[in-house]
XYZ file of C-alpha atoms in Angstrom:
722
model
C 72.223 -43.918 -5.754
C 70.964 -47.633 -6.595
C 67.505 -47.819 -8.062
C 66.060 -51.003 -6.906
C 64.535 -53.508 -9.639
C 60.803 -54.543 -9.380
C 60.282 -57.700 -6.867
C 63.779 -56.491 -4.921
C 62.684 -56.443 -0.954
C 63.260 -53.279 0.927
C 62.759 -52.336 4.411
C 59.322 -53.316 5.774
C 59.594 -50.356 8.217
C 59.514 -47.811 5.187
C 56.069 -46.094 4.344
C 56.018 -48.379 1.235
C 56.446 -51.871 2.688
C 57.177 -54.564 -0.558
C 56.278 -57.955 0.053
C 57.714 -60.695 -1.011
C 54.938 -61.867 -2.886
C 55.073 -58.525 -5.203
C 56.072 -58.866 -8.904
C 56.238 -56.682 -12.247
C 53.336 -53.825 -11.306
C 54.042 -53.334 -15.510
C 55.660 -55.624 -17.925
C 56.392 -55.377 -21.679
C 56.367 -58.110 -24.486
C 59.866 -59.429 -25.249
C 58.955 -60.034 -28.640
C 57.061 -57.378 -29.634
C 57.328 -53.255 -29.610
C 55.231 -52.184 -26.934
C 54.916 -48.356 -27.244
C 55.833 -46.362 -23.722
C 58.092 -46.153 -20.833
C 59.912 -49.974 -20.966
C 59.838 -50.102 -16.825
C 57.089 -47.940 -15.397
C 57.767 -48.160 -11.672
C 61.345 -47.340 -10.028
C 61.842 -47.415 -6.278
C 64.900 -45.626 -4.873
C 65.634 -44.795 -1.050
C 65.552 -41.311 -0.173
C 68.975 -39.787 0.126
C 70.003 -36.925 2.038
C 69.954 -34.766 -0.548
C 69.620 -34.871 -4.377
C 72.842 -33.436 -6.021
C 72.043 -30.589 -8.635
C 72.750 -32.501 -12.146
C 73.628 -35.659 -10.339
C 71.845 -38.918 -12.354
C 69.326 -40.585 -10.258
C 68.279 -43.051 -12.531
C 67.649 -43.973 -16.524
C 64.341 -43.951 -17.573
C 63.861 -45.795 -21.384
C 60.690 -44.896 -23.827
C 60.139 -46.154 -26.754
C 57.155 -45.281 -29.455
C 58.196 -47.837 -31.738
C 58.585 -45.481 -34.491
C 62.035 -43.486 -33.601
C 60.886 -41.415 -30.960
C 59.608 -37.853 -32.874
C 59.416 -34.885 -30.914
C 59.972 -36.627 -27.499
C 59.307 -34.508 -24.309
C 59.257 -35.641 -20.837
C 57.765 -33.738 -18.189
C 58.199 -34.376 -14.032
C 55.491 -33.813 -11.789
C 57.777 -31.932 -9.274
C 59.263 -28.824 -11.381
C 62.855 -29.111 -9.256
C 63.376 -31.849 -11.458
C 63.649 -33.143 -15.282
C 65.177 -35.642 -17.665
C 67.389 -35.339 -19.589
C 67.065 -36.180 -23.729
C 69.316 -39.472 -22.529
C 66.568 -40.369 -20.236
C 68.634 -39.413 -17.464
C 66.592 -37.659 -14.456
C 68.124 -35.600 -12.271
C 67.768 -32.406 -10.192
C 67.759 -28.712 -10.778
C 69.224 -27.935 -7.732
C 69.971 -29.216 -4.226
C 66.893 -30.786 -2.601
C 66.964 -32.427 0.759
C 62.596 -33.761 0.634
C 61.409 -34.669 -2.710
C 58.064 -36.279 -1.700
C 57.157 -39.849 -1.843
C 56.956 -40.011 -5.419
C 57.743 -38.970 -8.614
C 55.705 -38.678 -11.838
C 57.428 -38.627 -14.810
C 55.381 -38.357 -18.527
C 56.673 -39.019 -21.665
C 55.104 -37.836 -24.867
C 55.861 -38.487 -28.688
C 54.622 -37.572 -32.206
C 53.480 -40.750 -31.854
C 52.716 -42.164 -28.353
C 52.669 -40.910 -24.513
C 52.809 -42.978 -21.120
C 53.699 -42.125 -17.333
C 56.292 -43.828 -14.939
C 56.389 -43.768 -11.493
C 59.250 -43.292 -8.537
C 58.565 -44.605 -5.491
C 60.959 -42.756 -2.972
C 61.474 -45.091 -0.198
C 61.617 -42.876 2.936
C 60.483 -39.827 1.709
C 57.936 -37.514 3.071
C 54.485 -36.268 1.708
C 55.409 -33.330 -0.639
C 53.433 -31.334 -3.278
C 52.971 -33.428 -5.857
C 52.962 -36.975 -3.976
C 50.500 -39.278 -5.012
C 48.178 -38.712 -2.125
C 47.938 -34.810 -3.126
C 48.042 -35.401 -6.469
C 45.309 -37.871 -6.792
C 43.240 -36.593 -3.782
C 43.257 -40.448 -2.047
C 42.411 -40.411 1.451
C 44.676 -42.301 3.880
C 44.517 -46.011 3.696
C 42.583 -45.797 0.616
C 45.760 -46.062 -1.815
C 46.124 -49.812 -2.382
C 49.689 -50.047 -3.266
C 50.969 -53.176 -2.445
C 47.878 -54.297 -1.119
C 48.034 -58.614 -0.809
C 45.567 -61.104 0.287
C 46.562 -64.318 1.033
C 47.863 -65.542 -2.469
C 46.408 -62.586 -4.784
C 48.833 -59.955 -5.033
C 47.163 -56.781 -7.286
C 49.103 -53.589 -6.854
C 47.846 -50.180 -8.134
C 47.815 -49.808 -11.877
C 48.142 -46.118 -13.016
C 46.896 -45.228 -16.633
C 47.632 -41.694 -18.264
C 44.881 -40.280 -19.232
C 43.274 -39.739 -23.343
C 45.513 -42.442 -24.329
C 44.931 -42.975 -28.271
C 44.462 -46.749 -29.942
C 45.170 -49.398 -30.616
C 42.833 -51.049 -27.774
C 42.825 -52.706 -25.632
C 46.177 -52.136 -24.342
C 47.713 -53.957 -21.532
C 47.988 -51.488 -18.484
C 49.134 -53.958 -15.792
C 48.805 -57.896 -13.949
C 47.672 -59.194 -10.520
C 49.624 -62.522 -9.623
C 48.177 -66.100 -8.109
C 51.332 -66.838 -6.352
C 50.001 -70.213 -5.215
C 49.016 -70.538 -9.143
C 46.730 -73.065 -7.914
C 45.889 -75.418 -11.049
C 42.457 -75.067 -13.024
C 41.709 -71.677 -11.432
C 40.652 -68.734 -13.092
C 40.719 -64.801 -12.654
C 37.288 -63.104 -12.256
C 37.166 -59.002 -11.955
C 34.442 -56.820 -11.537
C 33.347 -53.229 -10.043
C 32.818 -49.814 -11.165
C 34.390 -49.902 -14.903
C 33.810 -53.558 -15.127
C 30.487 -54.857 -14.882
C 29.093 -51.698 -13.475
C 29.025 -48.274 -15.134
C 31.096 -47.205 -16.911
C 30.984 -51.068 -18.241
C 33.553 -52.604 -20.190
C 36.456 -50.500 -19.613
C 38.531 -52.954 -17.930
C 38.925 -56.568 -18.524
C 41.383 -59.325 -16.925
C 42.796 -62.242 -18.665
C 41.026 -65.263 -16.591
C 44.053 -67.600 -17.428
C 47.277 -64.883 -16.476
C 45.576 -62.485 -15.117
C 46.844 -59.292 -17.189
C 44.812 -56.792 -16.883
C 43.678 -54.158 -19.965
C 42.159 -51.143 -20.553
C 39.349 -51.080 -23.762
C 38.977 -47.299 -24.107
C 40.843 -44.028 -23.634
C 39.888 -43.050 -19.834
C 39.224 -39.056 -18.589
C 40.468 -38.392 -15.077
C 38.301 -35.457 -14.744
C 34.996 -37.540 -15.163
C 36.842 -40.400 -12.889
C 40.312 -40.171 -11.287
C 40.280 -43.780 -9.634
C 38.404 -47.252 -10.256
C 38.214 -49.404 -7.086
C 37.750 -52.923 -8.734
C 37.505 -56.278 -7.023
C 39.694 -59.417 -8.204
C 39.130 -62.997 -7.393
C 40.354 -66.803 -8.271
C 37.678 -69.269 -8.659
C 37.861 -72.908 -9.556
C 36.865 -74.378 -12.680
C 32.891 -74.434 -11.746
C 33.101 -70.491 -11.309
C 33.139 -70.508 -7.334
C 35.741 -68.281 -6.102
C 38.270 -69.535 -3.889
C 40.779 -66.984 -3.077
C 39.329 -63.446 -2.495
C 37.880 -60.559 -3.316
C 41.414 -58.540 -3.228
C 41.000 -54.769 -3.928
C 42.516 -53.858 -7.331
C 43.179 -49.624 -7.421
C 43.062 -48.042 -10.573
C 44.592 -44.454 -10.947
C 43.906 -42.513 -13.803
C 47.260 -40.040 -14.573
C 46.365 -36.712 -15.289
C 47.047 -35.334 -18.774
C 47.060 -31.512 -19.536
C 43.766 -31.951 -21.707
C 41.526 -28.968 -20.068
C 42.426 -25.014 -21.293
C 42.121 -22.354 -18.074
C 38.539 -21.059 -18.079
C 37.745 -17.112 -16.585
C 34.124 -18.052 -15.818
C 33.495 -15.632 -13.107
C 32.736 -12.292 -15.839
C 32.202 -9.683 -16.923
C 35.403 -8.198 -14.929
C 35.482 -4.991 -14.187
C 37.500 -2.950 -12.070
C 37.833 0.905 -11.256
C 40.454 2.876 -9.932
C 40.683 6.671 -8.854
C 42.808 9.010 -10.881
C 46.063 9.919 -9.485
C 46.134 6.697 -7.625
C 49.625 5.783 -6.323
C 51.806 3.357 -8.578
C 51.179 -0.229 -7.411
C 47.689 0.361 -6.726
C 45.645 -2.514 -6.882
C 42.710 -2.314 -9.410
C 41.260 -6.329 -9.576
C 41.893 -9.624 -9.455
C 41.824 -12.173 -12.606
C 41.127 -15.742 -11.726
C 40.948 -18.561 -14.174
C 39.729 -22.156 -13.337
C 41.436 -25.348 -14.944
C 39.851 -28.730 -14.640
C 43.147 -30.616 -14.429
C 44.950 -32.170 -11.286
C 45.333 -28.984 -9.079
C 47.887 -31.050 -7.485
C 50.083 -30.816 -10.875
C 51.721 -28.108 -13.209
C 48.534 -29.076 -15.592
C 46.587 -26.715 -13.505
C 49.319 -24.640 -12.469
C 48.248 -20.865 -13.714
C 50.210 -17.931 -14.689
C 48.804 -14.842 -15.681
C 50.151 -12.280 -18.558
C 48.632 -9.024 -20.468
C 48.462 -9.938 -23.879
C 46.907 -6.432 -24.976
C 45.718 -3.182 -23.487
C 43.330 -0.729 -25.910
C 43.712 2.057 -25.578
C 47.645 1.986 -25.409
C 47.918 5.638 -24.708
C 49.490 7.489 -23.065
C 51.260 4.393 -22.319
C 51.078 1.142 -23.432
C 51.776 -0.853 -20.377
C 49.603 1.349 -17.898
C 49.070 -2.025 -15.738
C 50.977 -4.990 -14.435
C 49.535 -8.419 -13.518
C 50.927 -10.699 -10.886
C 51.835 -13.728 -12.822
C 50.749 -15.989 -9.746
C 47.957 -14.078 -8.091
C 46.145 -12.453 -10.734
C 46.180 -9.474 -9.143
C 45.853 -6.201 -11.599
C 48.184 -3.083 -10.283
C 48.925 0.848 -11.608
C 52.323 0.686 -12.786
C 52.341 4.206 -14.179
C 53.010 7.510 -12.121
C 50.154 9.365 -10.719
C 50.220 12.088 -12.947
C 49.703 9.786 -16.606
C 46.722 8.466 -14.266
C 44.714 11.590 -15.280
C 41.096 11.028 -16.339
C 40.702 14.462 -18.127
C 43.754 13.980 -20.126
C 43.114 10.366 -21.414
C 41.033 9.632 -24.768
C 39.019 7.218 -23.049
C 39.102 6.680 -19.117
C 38.357 2.749 -19.917
C 40.823 0.484 -20.672
C 40.540 -3.144 -21.721
C 42.963 -5.443 -21.326
C 42.976 -8.690 -22.716
C 44.412 -11.147 -20.235
C 45.461 -14.882 -20.696
C 45.924 -17.790 -18.224
C 48.176 -20.331 -19.087
C 49.065 -24.171 -16.957
C 52.182 -25.643 -16.775
C 53.204 -22.596 -15.131
C 53.157 -20.512 -18.183
C 55.617 -22.709 -20.026
C 55.544 -22.625 -23.807
C 53.848 -26.065 -23.981
C 50.725 -24.877 -21.613
C 47.345 -24.581 -22.634
C 46.003 -21.071 -22.488
C 42.455 -19.263 -22.339
C 41.837 -15.469 -22.248
C 39.438 -12.994 -21.260
C 38.735 -9.311 -20.889
C 39.185 -7.222 -17.969
C 37.375 -3.566 -18.071
C 39.234 -0.878 -15.530
C 37.458 2.276 -15.368
C 39.470 5.289 -14.572
C 37.231 6.806 -12.068
C 37.118 10.330 -11.611
C 37.880 12.834 -8.530
C 37.029 16.109 -8.109
C 40.259 17.734 -9.389
C 38.681 20.557 -10.970
C 36.239 23.759 -9.771
C 33.755 24.452 -11.910
C 34.330 27.914 -13.628
C 31.861 30.206 -15.140
C 32.038 30.985 -18.752
C 31.788 35.201 -18.082
C 32.074 36.982 -15.101
C 29.029 39.060 -15.958
C 25.496 38.115 -17.190
C 22.636 40.395 -18.073
C 19.072 39.800 -17.830
C 15.910 41.436 -18.429
C 12.356 41.122 -16.265
C 9.246 42.796 -16.276
C 7.869 43.925 -13.258
C 5.027 41.849 -11.540
C 6.341 38.787 -13.264
C 7.785 35.573 -11.882
C 10.013 32.364 -13.549
C 13.267 31.607 -15.030
C 15.270 35.428 -16.210
C 18.635 33.677 -17.347
C 20.459 30.759 -17.032
C 24.352 30.972 -16.116
C 26.426 28.440 -17.701
C 29.900 26.902 -16.336
C 32.312 24.949 -17.414
C 33.867 21.601 -15.140
C 35.812 19.390 -16.640
C 35.400 16.244 -14.400
C 33.176 13.042 -15.212
C 29.490 14.612 -15.751
C 27.926 11.762 -14.289
C 29.163 12.186 -10.685
C 28.466 15.054 -7.527
C 32.408 16.015 -9.368
C 30.798 18.080 -12.161
C 27.154 18.860 -10.787
C 27.036 21.926 -9.757
C 25.135 23.637 -6.938
C 24.413 27.816 -6.958
C 24.054 30.017 -4.293
C 23.007 33.902 -4.643
C 25.810 35.282 -1.857
C 24.805 38.973 -2.211
C 21.999 41.555 -3.452
C 18.884 39.343 -2.579
C 17.771 40.723 0.710
C 14.026 40.201 -0.107
C 14.572 36.939 -1.321
C 13.058 37.847 -4.384
C 15.310 35.452 -6.254
C 16.279 31.668 -6.584
C 18.825 29.726 -8.457
C 18.452 25.840 -9.032
C 20.535 23.851 -11.227
C 19.499 22.246 -14.408
C 20.218 18.634 -14.181
C 21.022 18.080 -17.899
C 22.956 21.197 -18.532
C 24.415 21.994 -15.417
C 23.444 25.638 -15.900
C 22.117 27.625 -12.815
C 18.627 28.821 -13.639
C 17.741 32.092 -11.778
C 14.381 33.011 -11.553
C 12.173 35.455 -9.801
C 10.059 33.882 -6.981
C 8.641 37.263 -5.685
C 7.074 39.910 -8.112
C 9.608 42.554 -8.938
C 8.373 46.446 -8.320
C 9.531 48.817 -10.913
C 8.611 51.827 -8.869
C 10.721 50.731 -5.786
C 13.720 49.283 -7.931
C 14.541 49.029 -11.523
C 17.633 47.725 -11.193
C 19.298 44.667 -9.096
C 22.699 43.443 -8.970
C 23.259 39.851 -7.795
C 26.470 37.722 -6.856
C 26.387 34.351 -7.427
C 28.919 31.257 -6.045
C 29.019 27.813 -8.054
C 30.107 24.734 -5.910
C 30.402 21.102 -6.705
C 28.270 18.815 -4.870
C 30.951 16.808 -3.973
C 34.299 18.622 -2.018
C 37.493 19.311 -3.919
C 40.586 17.269 -3.438
C 42.548 18.644 -0.247
C 44.626 20.301 -2.678
C 42.386 22.397 -5.068
C 40.182 25.254 -4.292
C 37.808 27.323 -5.613
C 38.777 30.318 -7.381
C 37.619 33.732 -8.669
C 36.080 32.110 -11.301
C 34.094 30.254 -9.459
C 32.113 33.815 -8.643
C 30.245 35.979 -11.152
C 27.494 38.839 -11.487
C 24.063 39.315 -12.736
C 22.938 43.121 -13.710
C 19.128 42.672 -13.653
C 17.051 45.126 -15.576
C 13.219 45.633 -14.286
C 10.775 46.855 -17.236
C 7.858 48.850 -16.333
C 4.510 47.902 -16.913
C 1.063 49.003 -16.522
C -0.067 47.831 -13.325
C -3.777 47.226 -12.616
C -5.238 50.025 -9.692
C -5.181 48.098 -6.802
C -8.112 48.384 -3.865
C -7.385 48.770 -0.391
C -8.356 47.140 1.519
C -8.954 43.689 -0.014
C -11.584 42.225 0.637
C -13.525 45.376 1.902
C -16.424 44.970 4.542
C -19.071 46.624 5.893
C -22.374 45.453 7.961
C -26.033 46.732 6.888
C -29.494 45.939 7.790
C -31.575 44.133 5.468
C -34.384 45.999 3.819
C -32.740 49.071 4.098
C -34.478 51.690 1.654
C -33.493 51.572 -2.073
C -30.824 54.131 -2.611
C -28.697 53.651 0.526
C -25.296 54.150 0.627
C -23.321 50.932 1.032
C -19.650 52.164 1.241
C -17.434 54.340 -0.735
C -14.162 52.342 -1.927
C -10.582 53.454 -3.101
C -8.271 52.146 -5.502
C -4.782 53.351 -6.127
C -2.345 52.891 -9.255
C 0.699 51.556 -8.674
C 2.030 53.207 -11.298
C 3.019 56.292 -9.592
C 5.131 58.006 -12.157
C 2.161 57.950 -14.949
C -0.403 59.781 -13.230
C -3.248 58.162 -14.154
C -7.441 58.419 -13.658
C -9.089 55.484 -12.172
C -12.762 54.753 -13.308
C -15.232 51.968 -11.386
C -17.356 49.520 -12.510
C -19.796 46.762 -11.365
C -17.720 43.367 -12.095
C -19.875 40.822 -10.453
C -23.278 41.347 -8.238
C -25.202 37.996 -8.415
C -28.719 39.371 -6.911
C -28.493 42.784 -8.927
C -28.270 44.983 -5.741
C -25.965 47.577 -6.374
C -24.300 50.054 -8.413
C -21.098 52.005 -7.771
C -20.239 55.902 -8.757
C -17.777 55.518 -11.742
C -15.949 58.382 -10.457
C -15.716 58.104 -7.072
C -16.933 54.936 -5.961
C -19.410 55.243 -3.696
C -22.106 51.861 -4.131
C -25.547 52.160 -3.136
C -28.721 50.434 -3.685
C -30.802 49.254 -6.263
C -32.950 47.251 -4.468
C -33.880 45.710 -0.858
C -31.217 43.313 0.480
C -32.396 40.230 1.733
C -30.742 38.512 4.204
C -32.819 35.172 3.669
C -31.743 35.326 -0.538
C -30.461 32.416 -1.721
C -27.448 34.409 -2.812
C -26.406 35.178 1.099
C -23.982 32.730 2.537
C -23.852 32.947 6.270
C -25.149 36.291 6.408
C -22.864 37.607 3.994
C -23.500 38.960 0.329
C -20.434 39.386 -1.986
C -20.180 41.391 -4.798
C -16.731 42.134 -7.172
C -15.858 45.590 -8.040
C -13.191 46.692 -10.869
C -11.087 49.763 -11.144
C -9.765 50.907 -14.427
C -6.940 52.988 -15.277
C -6.564 55.616 -17.945
C -3.266 53.713 -19.411
C -2.524 52.416 -23.128
C -3.776 49.714 -23.006
C -6.098 50.379 -19.396
C -5.220 47.945 -16.537
C -8.313 46.689 -14.499
C -7.766 45.725 -10.929
C -10.329 43.932 -9.481
C -11.966 44.298 -5.637
C -14.289 42.430 -3.399
C -17.009 43.584 -1.506
C -18.413 41.997 1.744
C -21.438 42.806 3.467
C -22.713 41.507 6.555
C -26.690 41.981 7.012
C -28.227 42.232 9.850
C -31.259 40.270 10.678
C -35.178 42.043 10.811
C -38.223 40.236 11.612
C -39.763 39.784 8.151
C -40.784 36.599 8.268
C -43.629 34.829 10.103
C -43.302 31.360 11.233
C -44.707 28.445 9.612
C -45.854 25.132 11.030
C -45.158 21.853 10.042
C -46.866 19.033 9.105
C -50.068 20.638 7.480
C -51.845 17.119 7.143
C -52.822 14.172 9.976
C -54.756 11.383 10.360
C -56.708 9.659 13.484
C -58.935 6.717 13.837
C -62.561 7.436 14.574
C -62.509 5.267 17.593
C -59.010 6.234 19.100
C -58.592 5.572 22.419
C -55.983 7.969 22.211
C -57.233 11.580 21.070
C -53.849 13.204 20.449
C -53.660 13.687 16.529
C -50.792 15.277 15.671
C -47.407 17.238 16.923
C -47.045 20.256 14.906
C -43.514 22.054 14.822
C -42.579 25.751 13.483
C -39.921 27.413 11.840
C -38.479 30.713 11.133
C -36.280 32.088 8.457
C -35.210 35.128 10.679
C -32.424 34.450 13.023
C -32.747 34.715 16.999
C -34.493 36.643 18.806
C -37.113 36.809 16.000
C -37.623 33.560 16.029
C -38.767 31.289 18.976
C -40.390 30.486 21.498
C -43.590 30.796 19.148
C -46.791 31.178 20.348
C -49.647 28.344 18.988
C -53.394 28.820 19.604
C -56.396 27.516 18.026
C -58.655 30.447 15.973
C -61.766 30.466 17.870
C -63.960 27.216 17.940
C -68.184 28.549 17.758
C -70.703 26.411 18.782
C -71.563 24.841 21.835
C -69.326 22.053 21.400
C -65.205 22.564 21.536
C -63.515 19.490 19.979
C -60.382 20.785 19.290
C -57.301 21.680 21.931
C -53.892 23.002 21.176
C -51.226 22.561 24.049
C -47.449 23.793 24.123
C -44.794 21.423 24.254
C -41.839 23.713 24.171
C -40.765 26.900 22.539
C -40.983 24.981 18.890
C -43.425 22.523 19.107
C -47.383 22.064 20.258
C -49.596 19.080 20.536
C -53.170 19.172 19.086
C -55.551 16.914 20.430
C -59.477 15.910 20.348
C -61.616 16.285 23.286
C -63.993 13.820 21.687
C -64.172 11.473 18.811
C -66.036 12.388 15.852
C -67.146 10.837 12.871
C -65.511 9.711 9.811
C -64.806 13.360 7.872
C -62.238 15.702 6.842
C -61.674 18.645 9.003
C -59.902 21.934 8.802
C -58.198 23.442 12.310
C -57.082 27.330 11.629
C -53.894 27.179 13.630
C -52.343 30.653 14.629
C -48.423 30.527 15.129
C -46.643 33.877 16.443
C -42.896 34.348 16.800
C -40.971 36.673 19.135
C -40.036 39.176 17.468
C -40.338 42.978 17.774
C -43.027 43.889 16.788
C -44.074 39.944 16.241
C -45.551 38.128 13.331
C -48.066 35.796 13.343
C -49.109 32.827 10.457
C -52.605 31.367 10.282
C -52.350 28.085 8.468
C -55.103 25.363 8.362
C -54.353 22.062 9.570
C -55.763 19.095 7.458
C -56.899 16.385 9.946
C -58.697 13.281 8.485
C -60.784 10.961 10.699
C -60.818 7.548 9.195
C -62.116 3.915 10.353
C -59.646 1.799 11.239
C -60.458 -2.177 11.567
C -58.062 -4.628 12.050
C -54.953 -2.572 11.872
C -56.060 -1.002 8.610
C -56.784 2.573 8.317
C -59.879 3.633 5.784
C -59.904 7.062 5.082
C -61.711 6.440 1.416
C -65.271 7.592 2.955
C -63.933 10.492 4.682
C -64.736 12.649 1.059
C -67.346 14.898 2.732
C -65.607 18.337 4.055
C -66.706 19.247 7.796
C -66.265 22.768 7.834
C -65.068 23.912 11.487
C -67.246 26.349 13.846
C -66.091 29.159 12.467
C -66.174 28.888 8.715
C -70.008 27.812 9.208
C -70.294 31.117 11.414
C -69.318 33.135 8.316
C -71.172 31.382 6.136
C -74.234 32.375 8.124
C -73.225 36.052 8.228
C -73.095 35.878 4.642
C -76.329 34.851 4.267
C -77.748 37.725 6.485
C -75.679 40.059 4.781
C -77.612 38.825 1.230
C -80.591 38.781 3.516
C -80.614 42.632 4.518
C -79.262 43.760 1.218
């Protein structure tokens, strides 16, 4: 295979046609040593096959100081450069893409060379892939009229000295007195001054180190001007491509990384995936990562519990399910130091590390077991609450339902007197009495308790005999207070029954049937002080009149409390409630309202007031009420009362009266048997009314009613005859 020299023509139908005007892309000074490749661009024809270990071409790199620690890297891992500069294939290859890039680095210098494969197909590592350049945008061998501006490839991170010549544009016409002018981003646009051109020779120089991760390509414009600065050719695009160097370490930027795997999982179970990021060119080995586990903590039961796929970053288990037993581990949490290395893991690659935390999750493979087969408890009769705590052991994770216990009473609780609940902190079973126990009915109880987990056991594990226990409960006898039967006690009586009348005889019994105690009675609460009780036989009698209308009576019911005290040591007391329903009798006369009215002395409407009547008694001892006036003596009757309904009547004047105060005697009678009557005086003020104002100030003289005048006359006659 023959490498074509720069400037030599090739078939114009090839993927990279060369024009006659194309000259050297990169040049070297003849008289002075310039560090780097002595030839930076090569063209070769695509063979039918690259044969393993057969030299393809030779490259010459010179750092001008002896090439100490010289190392070559090829963008395609299927090729390498021998120490003597020979480019060879590592295996038989039919396709290698359209370009290979050779990176050389010594202790003093580094540079990049390009091998263009004429007739090659796009391949991983091709120029377009590596530099992410769209079709049509790569200015390889671009020509416009007489200006030839071929792409220039510059490695990033070059070391001084600067400026450094990197290429040249050609004016094939060579017009006398013409000059080159360069413009664009990196020249007269930010970042300004990165490139410059020799206006006479067309030599392109870079003035400082470039960073591919900041700007991967530059598109500059080249023009030819006359001596006055007027453009006579161009502009023509000049592509500057920054060649990636491995200057970025892999970074794990999505942490923290935490994975979970169930204990007993099969070998090869995937736990999690670790992914690192490398800012270098993803089309080169500079960003081709390989993963490795550097350290595992703890290192038991095996120092190699896990494996990481070097390419994908998947972490999987590599031990047997038996070793992945959470209950036998020192710590069910492992920390792995994961390393990501670029350059496909080669020693020259840069590294980054991260910590992966792997938690061995618990499964319910251990049933809970009681610490004892039988528990003892003692409780006083009549008392409720927790009487004993049942303890269990479970080797599963306390933070899961595989550890949390659920207790059930499966025998010995027909009356539902007991309940059991789980203490969420200790996992113990708290056995409680929820219905008071009675020593006289049963002094002993035996319960059978089972315990299970919130989560079901795994299929190959079952609950055994240790998951049930017996609880023996002893009930202690206490002196219980007597109990009234019934409670409350009810009776119906008429109000106003004679003092000393028997209301009821109550009865209380002592639950302590085996103690044969006596009972005495007493009044505990009698709000109105109406009752007394015989301390021996429990007979209740009245000590005052029972009044249904008393404020101590609510809804016709009077309530009192009584005590029954036994002869125990100390004595016990029971309380009973007596409710007396009081029947009404007609013992309250009705009253009228209002008792004061006002009327104008010249009123045209002689209706004075509407009277209402009320009665504290109940029906039928209340309405309908009968309203009437006491007899009016004298020839002139001036008052009249008229019934409106069962509870109201209208008082009217028969004629206008002079301004004064008048007292009118009103009689109102209820419907009780016998009926009760109330005589009430209605005070009527006759006032002067002018301009809608009522003046009652002059009505001071009391005009005595006719009946009062008659009484005064009778009194005078009585004194006379005396």
